[in-house]
């Protein structure tokens, strides 16, 4: 296939100071949950991005000194020379595939607690640290500022030594000291680093100048900068102080990497922001500088990318999430394989890895974070090792991924789905308010399989045990999903809740299949804490019903703090006029009233409820597997070597986990069972990284 000439502009080389990027695809810095703890895994992950055609591949934020210690988050680390070899692994892996390696060195100032090193955080002025720890940052004196400049300079020199081509000065996301000096609300100094904007920008200017002076002969110096903080005049704004700073420093760096601050604003989910959502805040930058500008906006469509460049909004198409969902996005555009692009769905499960300090994972890309430890590659999968066909029962995210991956290995694949629609929970959930992009999980897989001659898909085919035996496939995956419980058992109650068997009780499955409450007030009982409770509250409110959400947690959709959504969800719930009752359990439902028990005082109250929606837990739909288990003695004669439950049918979890287990199953066919989980044991000794399995 050849590239559509309309996209040629995306493949023009662009000069960045002393270096040249081979095209306009730029993987901006993004966290991985691995950071300094797994240098080999990180190097492989980033190397694959370079292989996929990105012209620039950047690290995550990289600590320059023990006074900028992000623990318990795992970020990059370049405190001293002993960290150089680990960082060099990544630069080498990126260079191997012809891309430029960028490093986002930074001091976190008053944002983190230095919980690991136990050193006092430093900030422009005395302030509590930005993350909610009971810790204050102390105001920096002049010697501190001199020290900071030296640490930054030393880290830049180490970056060059490690082989990086682009070195950042970081000033966004609320995380960086240079931005904190700029922010009036965080800087009440009365010396030459406080007061006027010019004074508040002094540190940023000095860090850029220091970095250029230290490494600018060979490395480009990039500035990552907040165009707006979305808090109006209280913060930096695109038509106020941010604009003025860029005007002041326009030609000083070699590249402007521009976004909206803080991270929850920068990485909004598809529920709250669509492709290109940052343009209104960032488009002014190119008018003020001749230096190249990179920006993000969850870009997955090549037409949108071209439009950004042609309209003079951006020079580089920046991407974090789209590069996670599809590390080969640039290659696919280059080779005219547009319908092979695995588009990010904007769910922010990737972000949750950083928040939980665990290997990066992605709903769309099951290989993400497993490149080194399991040897998985997003585009390459080993060929099958046996003859014989594969039967996958259920076409939800687990079944679709299992079928596709087995087919890519060369197996003859049969995929049977009980319903007429493919996609399982992804199809159902993508019809909920704001989640339409989630259908991409289904659509990408169905599109790929439609072209494969070794896949047969059977709709309206609810299989029973006898059918599976008759089919006689060598390997069978049971991907029959799960169903929301109706009985109230969940985290809060280990026992069925009285009254939950009544006719006015609804589960999420009811609402998603069209059985909706037609009478309010509606009580949403959210004991699940992810997105479902909040979104069903929104759905019922949109139908004009009075809605109250009751949760044992302190906030609505509490786990979405890990996907950067808890505040936007809370705001939406409040603005829709949905009442929230926190710290409270639902203990029963009768006579048109729910019985509430306060988790704080134990007091019992009652709320009128014409309808109750219970969002507690799910049960695997594993009847088919149980039936097959009863006839194990017939498997061999039916030609069946294995029957395995995958996805929610094995253990209800996230869509990401369903896709992952489907993929893992396909990779494991005719392979010995996985033994010890491979892991990296880095031991840093005299500048040498030992890596053990
Ligand atoms: P997962 O998240 O694990 O992929 P889903 O609940 O999204 O699970 O999807 C399960 C799919 O399996 C649904 O589309 C459902 O219709 C289908 N299914 C359930 N039981 C059977 C069966 N016996 N035969 C064929 N398909 C089934
Ligand atoms: Fe996109 Fe979700 Fe993957 Fe993150 S986890 S890259 S948001 S699809």
Coordinates of C-alpha atoms in Angstrom, one line a residue, residues 211-535:
X211 CA 20.7 24.3 29.4
X212 CA 21.6 25.8 26.0
X213 CA 25.0 26.8 27.3
X214 CA 25.6 23.4 28.8
X215 CA 24.5 21.1 26.0
X216 CA 23.1 23.3 23.2
X217 CA 26.0 22.5 20.9
X218 CA 24.7 19.0 20.3
X219 CA 21.3 18.9 22.0
X220 CA 18.1 20.8 21.2
X221 CA 16.5 22.6 24.2
X222 CA 12.7 22.2 24.4
X223 CA 10.4 24.0 26.8
X224 CA 7.2 22.3 27.9
X225 CA 4.9 25.1 28.8
X226 CA 1.4 25.6 30.1
X227 CA -0.7 27.7 27.7
X228 CA -3.5 27.9 30.2
X229 CA -4.5 26.5 33.6
X230 CA -8.2 26.7 33.1
X231 CA -8.8 28.6 36.3
X232 CA -9.2 32.0 34.7
X233 CA -7.4 35.0 36.0
X234 CA -6.2 33.1 39.1
X235 CA -3.8 31.2 36.9
X236 CA -1.7 31.5 33.7
X237 CA -4.0 32.2 30.7
X238 CA -3.5 31.9 27.0
X239 CA -4.6 35.5 26.5
X240 CA -2.8 36.8 29.5
X241 CA 0.5 35.8 31.3
X242 CA 1.2 32.6 29.3
X243 CA 1.1 34.6 26.2
X244 CA 3.3 37.3 27.6
X245 CA 5.9 34.7 28.7
X246 CA 6.0 33.2 25.3
X247 CA 6.4 36.6 23.7
X248 CA 9.3 37.3 26.1
X249 CA 11.1 34.1 25.5
X250 CA 9.9 33.3 22.0
X251 CA 13.2 32.6 20.3
X252 CA 15.2 31.3 23.3
X253 CA 14.4 27.6 23.2
X254 CA 14.7 25.4 20.1
X255 CA 11.1 24.1 20.5
X256 CA 7.9 24.9 22.3
X257 CA 6.0 21.9 23.6
X258 CA 2.7 23.5 24.6
X259 CA -0.3 22.1 26.5
X260 CA -2.9 23.0 29.1
X261 CA -2.1 22.5 32.7
X262 CA -2.6 20.6 35.0
X263 CA -2.4 16.9 34.0
X264 CA -6.2 16.3 34.4
X265 CA -6.8 19.2 32.0
X266 CA -4.1 18.0 29.6
X267 CA -5.2 14.4 29.5
X268 CA -9.0 14.7 29.6
X269 CA -10.9 11.5 28.8
X270 CA -13.1 11.2 25.8
X271 CA -16.1 11.5 28.1
X272 CA -15.1 15.1 28.6
X273 CA -13.1 16.2 25.6
X274 CA -12.8 15.2 21.9
X275 CA -9.8 15.1 19.5
X276 CA -8.0 18.4 19.2
X277 CA -9.6 19.9 22.3
X278 CA -6.5 22.0 23.2
X279 CA -6.4 24.0 20.0
X280 CA -8.3 27.1 21.4
X281 CA -5.7 27.5 24.1
X282 CA -2.6 26.6 22.2
X283 CA -3.0 27.9 18.7
X284 CA -1.6 31.4 19.5
X285 CA 1.9 30.1 20.1
X286 CA 3.0 29.7 16.5
X287 CA 2.1 33.3 15.8
X288 CA 4.7 34.4 18.4
X289 CA 7.7 32.3 17.6
X290 CA 9.6 31.0 14.6
X291 CA 10.6 27.9 16.6
X292 CA 8.8 24.6 16.0
X293 CA 5.7 24.0 18.2
X294 CA 4.4 20.7 19.3
X295 CA 1.0 20.2 20.9
X296 CA -1.3 17.4 21.9
X297 CA -5.0 16.7 21.6
X298 CA -5.4 12.9 21.5
X299 CA -4.8 13.0 17.7
X300 CA -5.6 9.7 15.9
X301 CA -7.0 11.0 12.6
X302 CA -4.4 11.8 9.9
X303 CA -6.8 14.4 8.4
X304 CA -7.0 16.3 11.7
X305 CA -3.2 16.1 12.0
X306 CA -2.8 17.5 8.5
X307 CA -5.3 20.3 9.3
X308 CA -3.3 21.2 12.4
X309 CA -0.2 21.6 10.4
X310 CA -1.7 23.3 7.4
X311 CA -3.7 25.8 9.5
X312 CA -0.5 26.8 11.3
X313 CA -1.6 25.5 14.7
X314 CA 1.3 23.0 15.2
X315 CA 4.5 21.9 13.5
X316 CA 4.6 18.6 15.3
X317 CA 1.7 16.2 16.1
X318 CA 2.4 15.5 19.7
X319 CA 0.9 12.3 21.2
X320 CA 1.1 10.4 24.4
X321 CA -2.0 8.3 24.5
X322 CA -2.4 7.7 20.8
X323 CA 1.2 6.5 20.8
X324 CA 0.4 4.1 23.6
X325 CA -2.7 2.7 21.9
X326 CA -0.8 2.4 18.7
X327 CA 3.0 2.7 18.8
X328 CA 3.0 2.2 15.0
X329 CA 0.6 5.0 14.2
X330 CA 3.1 7.0 12.1
X331 CA 4.2 3.9 10.1
X332 CA 0.6 3.0 9.4
X333 CA -0.1 6.5 8.0
X334 CA 3.1 6.4 6.1
X335 CA 2.3 3.0 4.5
X336 CA -1.3 3.9 3.7
X337 CA -2.7 1.5 6.3
X338 CA -5.1 4.0 7.8
X339 CA -7.8 1.5 8.8
X340 CA -5.1 -0.5 10.7
X341 CA -4.7 2.4 13.2
X342 CA -5.7 1.3 16.7
X343 CA -7.2 4.5 17.9
X344 CA -7.0 5.5 21.5
X345 CA -10.5 5.5 23.2
X346 CA -9.6 8.1 25.8
X347 CA -10.4 6.0 28.8
X348 CA -7.2 6.9 30.8
X349 CA -6.5 3.4 32.0
X350 CA -2.9 4.2 31.0
X351 CA -2.9 7.0 33.5
X352 CA -4.0 4.7 36.3
X353 CA -0.7 2.9 35.9
X354 CA 1.1 6.0 36.9
X355 CA -1.2 6.6 39.8
X356 CA -0.8 3.1 41.0
X357 CA 3.0 2.8 40.2
X358 CA 2.5 -0.3 38.0
X359 CA 3.5 -1.2 34.5
X360 CA 1.8 0.9 31.8
X361 CA -1.3 -0.8 30.4
X362 CA -3.8 0.2 27.7
X363 CA -7.3 -0.8 26.8
X364 CA -6.6 -0.8 23.1
X365 CA -3.1 -2.1 23.1
X366 CA -2.6 -5.3 25.2
X367 CA 1.1 -5.4 24.6
X368 CA 1.8 -2.1 26.2
X369 CA 4.1 -2.5 29.2
X370 CA 4.7 -6.2 28.3
X371 CA 7.3 -5.5 25.6
X372 CA 10.3 -6.5 27.7
X373 CA 8.9 -8.8 30.5
X374 CA 6.8 -10.9 28.2
X375 CA 8.6 -10.1 24.9
X376 CA 5.4 -8.9 23.3
X377 CA 5.4 -6.7 20.2
X378 CA 2.4 -4.7 19.1
X379 CA 2.7 -5.7 15.5
X380 CA 4.4 -9.1 15.6
X381 CA 3.0 -12.3 17.0
X382 CA 4.6 -15.7 16.7
X383 CA 3.1 -18.1 14.2
X384 CA 1.0 -21.0 15.5
X385 CA 2.8 -24.2 16.5
X386 CA 0.0 -26.7 15.7
X387 CA -2.7 -27.4 13.2
X388 CA -6.2 -27.3 14.3
X389 CA -8.8 -24.7 14.7
X390 CA -9.8 -22.3 17.5
X391 CA -13.3 -21.6 18.8
X392 CA -14.0 -18.4 20.7
X393 CA -17.4 -18.2 22.4
X394 CA -18.5 -14.6 23.0
X395 CA -17.5 -11.5 21.1
X396 CA -17.0 -9.0 23.8
X397 CA -13.6 -7.3 24.2
X398 CA -12.0 -10.6 25.5
X399 CA -13.4 -12.7 22.7
X400 CA -12.7 -10.3 19.9
X401 CA -9.1 -9.8 21.0
X402 CA -8.6 -13.6 21.5
X403 CA -10.1 -14.3 18.0
X404 CA -8.0 -11.7 16.3
X405 CA -4.8 -12.6 17.9
X406 CA -5.3 -16.3 17.3
X407 CA -6.1 -15.5 13.7
X408 CA -2.9 -13.4 13.4
X409 CA -1.0 -16.4 14.6
X410 CA -2.5 -18.3 11.7
X411 CA -5.1 -20.5 13.4
X412 CA -8.4 -21.1 11.7
X413 CA -10.7 -19.1 14.0
X414 CA -14.4 -19.4 14.6
X415 CA -16.0 -16.7 16.7
X416 CA -19.6 -17.4 17.9
X417 CA -21.7 -14.7 19.5
X418 CA -25.1 -15.2 21.1
X419 CA -26.4 -11.7 20.0
X420 CA -26.7 -10.1 16.7
X421 CA -24.3 -7.4 17.6
X422 CA -20.6 -7.8 18.3
X423 CA -18.7 -6.1 21.1
X424 CA -20.4 -7.3 24.2
X425 CA -20.1 -4.8 27.0
X426 CA -18.1 -2.4 24.9
X427 CA -21.1 -2.0 22.5
X428 CA -23.5 -1.6 25.4
X429 CA -21.3 0.8 27.3
X430 CA -20.4 2.9 24.3
X431 CA -24.1 4.0 24.1
X432 CA -23.8 5.5 27.6
X433 CA -23.4 9.3 27.8
X434 CA -20.0 10.4 26.6
X435 CA -18.6 6.9 25.9
X436 CA -19.1 6.6 22.2
X437 CA -15.4 6.3 21.4
X438 CA -15.2 3.2 23.5
X439 CA -16.8 1.4 20.5
X440 CA -13.3 1.7 18.9
X441 CA -12.3 -1.4 20.9
X442 CA -14.9 -3.4 18.9
X443 CA -14.5 -1.6 15.6
X444 CA -10.8 -2.0 15.3
X445 CA -10.9 -5.7 16.0
X446 CA -13.9 -6.4 13.7
X447 CA -12.3 -4.4 10.9
X448 CA -9.0 -6.3 11.1
X449 CA -10.8 -9.7 11.2
X450 CA -13.1 -8.8 8.2
X451 CA -10.0 -8.9 6.0
X452 CA -8.7 -12.2 7.3
X453 CA -9.6 -15.4 5.4
X454 CA -9.1 -17.6 8.4
X455 CA -11.8 -16.0 10.6
X456 CA -15.5 -17.0 10.5
X457 CA -17.9 -15.0 12.7
X458 CA -21.3 -16.4 13.7
X459 CA -23.8 -14.0 15.1
X460 CA -27.1 -15.1 16.8
X461 CA -25.3 -18.2 17.9
X462 CA -25.7 -18.9 21.5
X463 CA -23.6 -22.0 22.0
X464 CA -24.3 -24.8 24.5
X465 CA -21.9 -27.5 25.6
X466 CA -23.0 -30.0 23.0
X467 CA -22.3 -27.4 20.2
X468 CA -18.8 -26.9 21.5
X469 CA -18.2 -30.6 21.6
X470 CA -19.6 -31.0 18.1
X471 CA -17.4 -28.2 16.8
X472 CA -14.3 -30.1 17.8
X473 CA -12.0 -27.1 17.7
X474 CA -8.5 -27.8 19.2
X475 CA -8.6 -24.8 21.5
X476 CA -11.7 -23.2 23.0
X477 CA -11.9 -19.8 24.7
X478 CA -15.0 -19.1 26.7
X479 CA -15.5 -15.4 26.7
X480 CA -19.1 -15.2 27.7
X481 CA -18.6 -12.2 30.0
X482 CA -20.4 -11.3 33.2
X483 CA -23.7 -9.9 34.4
X484 CA -24.3 -7.3 37.1
X485 CA -25.7 -8.7 40.3
X486 CA -29.2 -7.8 41.3
X487 CA -29.0 -9.0 44.9
X488 CA -26.9 -6.2 46.4
X489 CA -23.9 -8.3 47.3
X490 CA -20.7 -6.4 46.8
X491 CA -18.0 -4.6 48.7
X492 CA -20.4 -3.0 51.2
X493 CA -22.6 -6.0 51.9
X494 CA -21.6 -9.6 51.9
X495 CA -25.2 -10.7 52.0
X496 CA -28.2 -10.2 49.7
X497 CA -29.9 -6.9 50.6
X498 CA -33.6 -7.2 51.5
X499 CA -36.0 -5.8 48.9
X500 CA -33.6 -6.0 45.9
X501 CA -35.7 -8.6 44.3
X502 CA -38.6 -6.2 43.7
X503 CA -39.8 -5.0 40.3
X504 CA -38.5 -1.4 40.7
X505 CA -34.9 -2.6 41.1
X506 CA -32.7 -2.2 38.1
X507 CA -29.2 -3.2 37.3
X508 CA -26.7 -1.5 34.9
X509 CA -27.5 -4.4 32.4
X510 CA -31.2 -3.4 32.6
X511 CA -30.5 0.2 31.8
X512 CA -28.1 -0.7 29.0
X513 CA -30.5 -3.0 27.4
X514 CA -33.4 -0.5 27.4
X515 CA -35.2 -1.4 30.7
X516 CA -35.0 2.0 32.3
X517 CA -36.7 3.6 35.3
X518 CA -39.6 5.6 34.1
X519 CA -40.4 7.1 37.5
X520 CA -38.4 9.1 40.0
X521 CA -37.1 9.7 42.4
X522 CA -34.3 7.3 41.4
X523 CA -31.7 6.2 43.9
X524 CA -28.4 5.0 42.4
X525 CA -26.7 2.7 44.8
X526 CA -23.0 2.9 43.8
X527 CA -20.9 0.4 45.6
X528 CA -18.7 -0.1 42.5
X529 CA -16.8 3.2 42.6
X530 CA -15.7 3.3 38.9
X531 CA -17.6 5.1 36.2
X532 CA -20.8 3.1 36.0
X533 CA -22.7 4.6 39.0
X534 CA -22.0 8.2 38.0
X535 CA -22.8 7.6 34.4

